[in-house]
Amino acid sequence: MKPIDRENEIRFLFEEKRERRTEIVAYLQAQQNAVLAFIVFFGTLAGLYANPAILGKELLRTTVMFIGTQIIYYLSIYIFSQMSLTGAQGGYVAAIEQRINELAGRNLALWENVGSMQYAWRGPMIVAFIIMACLMMAAWIFCIFLIFTTMPTTILITVISVETILLVALAYYGARENPRVAKAMRKEFCVEQTKETSQPEVIKDP
């Protein structure tokens, strides 16, 4: 089987990079939609709870609030899972960029390895994300506090504790996806490169 030449390999990797970036943008849009859904839902929930004329009974208000916390929790899980998937995709794109630069002998693509690390994750974007995460967490904690004031049961405490542990674990492991996948993909590229260079040269008969 004839090996692919360097120029075509660079062209293919650029096309692969473009496809993966398109997927990342789609995931980011899904995250933004989930955040907007959270804002709309929490505003509606707060309005219902603050108006006794709509929900007069305390038990009904507490029940609605608990259901609201679970929906907020689901949206948070969804956002973190999408972020984890985006991080994995970004790690793969970073490995592709490095491979392109190695093949070209110069830096042709730098965003995932240099640009996003030095600018995107150290600028307003990361600050905005931290603020958004803190606001969502504050809204969830506030809802839980209101529930505990009227329904402090052992089962409820257990549910909230388990949900908190799972959310923290997901956030922690999700933050590790980008460097983990990038390292693994770079290793695979090195393996393929080693295979190519280690193939014995075929000597044709004169």
GROMACS .gro file of C-alpha atoms in nm:
model
  206
    1MET     CA    1   0.000   0.000   0.000
    2LYS     CA    2   0.149   0.331  -0.108
    3PRO     CA    3   0.216   0.565   0.190
    4ILE     CA    4   0.061   0.911   0.187
    5ASP     CA    5   0.302   1.192   0.108
    6ARG     CA    6   0.368   1.475   0.352
    7GLU     CA    7   0.175   1.743   0.165
    8ASN     CA    8  -0.142   1.532   0.140
    9GLU     CA    9  -0.109   1.432   0.505
   10ILE     CA   10  -0.095   1.799   0.609
   11ARG     CA   11  -0.398   1.873   0.390
   12PHE     CA   12  -0.589   1.582   0.542
   13LEU     CA   13  -0.503   1.685   0.897
   14PHE     CA   14  -0.618   2.041   0.830
   15GLU     CA   15  -0.949   1.904   0.703
   16GLU     CA   16  -0.978   1.683   1.010
   17LYS     CA   17  -0.903   1.982   1.232
   18ARG     CA   18  -1.175   2.184   1.058
   19GLU     CA   19  -1.432   1.906   1.112
   20ARG     CA   20  -1.348   1.872   1.481
   21ARG     CA   21  -1.364   2.250   1.532
   22THR     CA   22  -1.712   2.249   1.375
   23GLU     CA   23  -1.821   1.987   1.629
   24ILE     CA   24  -1.673   2.192   1.913
   25VAL     CA   25  -1.872   2.498   1.804
   26ALA     CA   26  -2.189   2.286   1.801
   27TYR     CA   27  -2.118   2.167   2.157
   28LEU     CA   28  -2.055   2.525   2.271
   29GLN     CA   29  -2.386   2.635   2.123
   30ALA     CA   30  -2.560   2.353   2.311
   31GLN     CA   31  -2.397   2.475   2.633
   32GLN     CA   32  -2.516   2.829   2.569
   33ASN     CA   33  -2.871   2.705   2.509
   34ALA     CA   34  -2.859   2.514   2.837
   35VAL     CA   35  -2.745   2.828   3.022
   36LEU     CA   36  -3.027   3.031   2.868
   37ALA     CA   37  -3.274   2.757   2.966
   38PHE     CA   38  -3.141   2.772   3.321
   39ILE     CA   39  -3.186   3.149   3.339
   40VAL     CA   40  -3.544   3.133   3.209
   41PHE     CA   41  -3.639   2.841   3.430
   42PHE     CA   42  -3.487   2.980   3.748
   43GLY     CA   43  -3.654   3.317   3.691
   44THR     CA   44  -3.991   3.146   3.647
   45LEU     CA   45  -3.936   2.929   3.953
   46ALA     CA   46  -3.839   3.225   4.169
   47GLY     CA   47  -4.148   3.415   4.054
   48LEU     CA   48  -4.378   3.126   4.142
   49TYR     CA   49  -4.222   3.077   4.484
   50ALA     CA   50  -4.230   3.446   4.571
   51ASN     CA   51  -4.600   3.478   4.489
   52PRO     CA   52  -4.815   3.303   4.753
   53ALA     CA   53  -5.126   3.378   4.549
   54ILE     CA   54  -5.015   3.122   4.290
   55LEU     CA   55  -4.873   2.860   4.524
   56GLY     CA   56  -5.050   2.917   4.854
   57LYS     CA   57  -4.966   2.598   5.043
   58GLU     CA   58  -4.619   2.577   5.192
   59LEU     CA   59  -4.583   2.207   5.111
   60LEU     CA   60  -4.673   2.268   4.747
   61ARG     CA   61  -4.425   2.552   4.723
   62THR     CA   62  -4.152   2.338   4.876
   63THR     CA   63  -4.230   2.049   4.642
   64VAL     CA   64  -4.214   2.276   4.339
   65MET     CA   65  -3.886   2.419   4.466
   66PHE     CA   66  -3.738   2.071   4.508
   67ILE     CA   67  -3.839   1.975   4.155
   68GLY     CA   68  -3.678   2.297   4.042
   69THR     CA   69  -3.349   2.209   4.210
   70GLN     CA   70  -3.344   1.877   4.026
   71ILE     CA   71  -3.398   2.047   3.692
   72ILE     CA   72  -3.122   2.296   3.774
   73TYR     CA   73  -2.900   2.005   3.872
   74TYR     CA   74  -2.975   1.825   3.546
   75LEU     CA   75  -2.887   2.135   3.345
   76SER     CA   76  -2.561   2.165   3.540
   77ILE     CA   77  -2.475   1.801   3.471
   78TYR     CA   78  -2.554   1.853   3.104
   79ILE     CA   79  -2.334   2.163   3.081
   80PHE     CA   80  -2.042   1.993   3.255
   81SER     CA   81  -2.073   1.682   3.036
   82GLN     CA   82  -2.073   1.899   2.723
   83MET     CA   83  -1.769   2.085   2.855
   84SER     CA   84  -1.592   1.753   2.913
   85LEU     CA   85  -1.668   1.642   2.559
   86THR     CA   86  -1.553   1.979   2.425
   87GLY     CA   87  -1.231   1.946   2.623
   88ALA     CA   88  -1.168   1.601   2.476
   89GLN     CA   89  -1.226   1.734   2.124
   90GLY     CA   90  -0.995   2.027   2.195
   91GLY     CA   91  -0.723   1.791   2.313
   92TYR     CA   92  -0.748   1.595   1.990
   93VAL     CA   93  -0.731   1.915   1.783
   94ALA     CA   94  -0.424   2.022   1.983
   95ALA     CA   95  -0.253   1.694   1.892
   96ILE     CA   96  -0.346   1.743   1.526
   97GLU     CA   97  -0.199   2.093   1.533
   98GLN     CA   98   0.127   1.964   1.674
   99ARG     CA   99   0.142   1.691   1.411
  100ILE     CA  100   0.079   1.945   1.133
  101ASN     CA  101   0.359   2.166   1.262
  102GLU     CA  102   0.595   1.870   1.285
  103LEU     CA  103   0.523   1.766   0.927
  104ALA     CA  104   0.555   2.120   0.793
  105GLY     CA  105   0.871   2.198   0.986
  106ARG     CA  106   0.721   2.530   1.099
  107ASN     CA  107   0.421   2.656   1.295
  108LEU     CA  108   0.116   2.653   1.068
  109ALA     CA  109  -0.152   2.610   1.338
  110LEU     CA  110  -0.126   2.746   1.691
  111TRP     CA  111  -0.470   2.811   1.837
  112GLU     CA  112  -0.527   2.501   2.052
  113ASN     CA  113  -0.167   2.471   2.172
  114VAL     CA  114  -0.076   2.837   2.216
  115GLY     CA  115  -0.363   3.078   2.151
  116SER     CA  116  -0.630   2.923   2.371
  117MET     CA  117  -0.385   2.850   2.652
  118GLN     CA  118  -0.225   3.195   2.663
  119TYR     CA  119  -0.525   3.411   2.579
  120ALA     CA  120  -0.867   3.242   2.586
  121TRP     CA  121  -0.818   3.063   2.918
  122ARG     CA  122  -0.649   3.360   3.082
  123GLY     CA  123  -0.883   3.635   2.967
  124PRO     CA  124  -1.246   3.738   2.999
  125MET     CA  125  -1.379   3.400   2.884
  126ILE     CA  126  -1.255   3.206   3.186
  127VAL     CA  127  -1.363   3.487   3.421
  128ALA     CA  128  -1.711   3.483   3.266
  129PHE     CA  129  -1.729   3.106   3.301
  130ILE     CA  130  -1.630   3.120   3.668
  131ILE     CA  131  -1.893   3.387   3.737
  132MET     CA  132  -2.158   3.186   3.552
  133ALA     CA  133  -2.072   2.867   3.743
  134CYS     CA  134  -2.079   3.055   4.076
  135LEU     CA  135  -2.418   3.209   3.998
  136MET     CA  136  -2.567   2.871   3.903
  137MET     CA  137  -2.425   2.715   4.218
  138ALA     CA  138  -2.555   3.002   4.431
  139ALA     CA  139  -2.903   2.963   4.280
  140TRP     CA  140  -2.901   2.591   4.352
  141ILE     CA  141  -2.777   2.639   4.709
  142PHE     CA  142  -3.040   2.908   4.770
  143CYS     CA  143  -3.316   2.672   4.654
  144ILE     CA  144  -3.180   2.397   4.880
  145PHE     CA  145  -3.171   2.637   5.174
  146LEU     CA  146  -3.535   2.728   5.124
  147ILE     CA  147  -3.629   2.360   5.114
  148PHE     CA  148  -3.436   2.280   5.432
  149THR     CA  149  -3.620   2.553   5.622
  150THR     CA  150  -3.948   2.368   5.570
  151MET     CA  151  -3.854   2.006   5.500
  152PRO     CA  152  -3.527   1.905   5.676
  153THR     CA  153  -3.545   1.529   5.622
  154THR     CA  154  -3.265   1.272   5.620
  155ILE     CA  155  -3.356   1.149   5.273
  156LEU     CA  156  -3.339   1.501   5.131
  157ILE     CA  157  -3.000   1.562   5.293
  158THR     CA  158  -2.870   1.233   5.147
  159VAL     CA  159  -2.995   1.318   4.797
  160ILE     CA  160  -2.839   1.665   4.801
  161SER     CA  161  -2.509   1.533   4.938
  162VAL     CA  162  -2.481   1.265   4.668
  163GLU     CA  163  -2.568   1.515   4.396
  164THR     CA  164  -2.305   1.758   4.523
  165ILE     CA  165  -2.033   1.490   4.525
  166LEU     CA  166  -2.122   1.377   4.174
  167LEU     CA  167  -2.123   1.733   4.041
  168VAL     CA  168  -1.783   1.812   4.193
  169ALA     CA  169  -1.637   1.486   4.061
  170LEU     CA  170  -1.771   1.554   3.712
  171ALA     CA  171  -1.628   1.905   3.713
  172TYR     CA  172  -1.288   1.776   3.831
  173TYR     CA  173  -1.256   1.496   3.577
  174GLY     CA  174  -1.400   1.712   3.300
  175ALA     CA  175  -1.125   1.968   3.354
  176ARG     CA  176  -0.866   1.693   3.295
  177GLU     CA  177  -1.005   1.578   2.960
  178ASN     CA  178  -0.822   1.827   2.738
  179PRO     CA  179  -0.464   1.752   2.856
  180ARG     CA  180  -0.537   1.380   2.893
  181VAL     CA  181  -0.669   1.336   2.540
  182ALA     CA  182  -0.402   1.566   2.393
  183LYS     CA  183  -0.127   1.356   2.553
  184ALA     CA  184  -0.283   1.029   2.438
  185MET     CA  185  -0.331   1.150   2.080
  186ARG     CA  186   0.024   1.285   2.057
  187LYS     CA  187   0.147   0.945   2.171
  188GLU     CA  188  -0.059   0.774   1.901
  189PHE     CA  189   0.082   1.008   1.636
  190CYS     CA  190   0.431   0.921   1.756
  191VAL     CA  191   0.350   0.549   1.734
  192GLU     CA  192   0.229   0.590   1.375
  193GLN     CA  193   0.537   0.791   1.288
  194THR     CA  194   0.761   0.521   1.440
  195LYS     CA  195   0.584   0.254   1.236
  196GLU     CA  196   0.639   0.451   0.918
  197THR     CA  197   1.011   0.504   0.980
  198SER     CA  198   1.070   0.145   1.095
  199GLN     CA  199   0.932  -0.019   0.781
  200PRO     CA  200   1.211  -0.202   0.596
  201GLU     CA  201   1.311  -0.061   0.262
  202VAL     CA  202   1.212  -0.279  -0.028
  203ILE     CA  203   1.510  -0.347  -0.255
  204LYS     CA  204   1.412  -0.410  -0.614
  205ASP     CA  205   1.594  -0.669  -0.815
  206PRO     CA  206   1.816  -0.515  -1.082
   0.00000   0.00000   0.00000
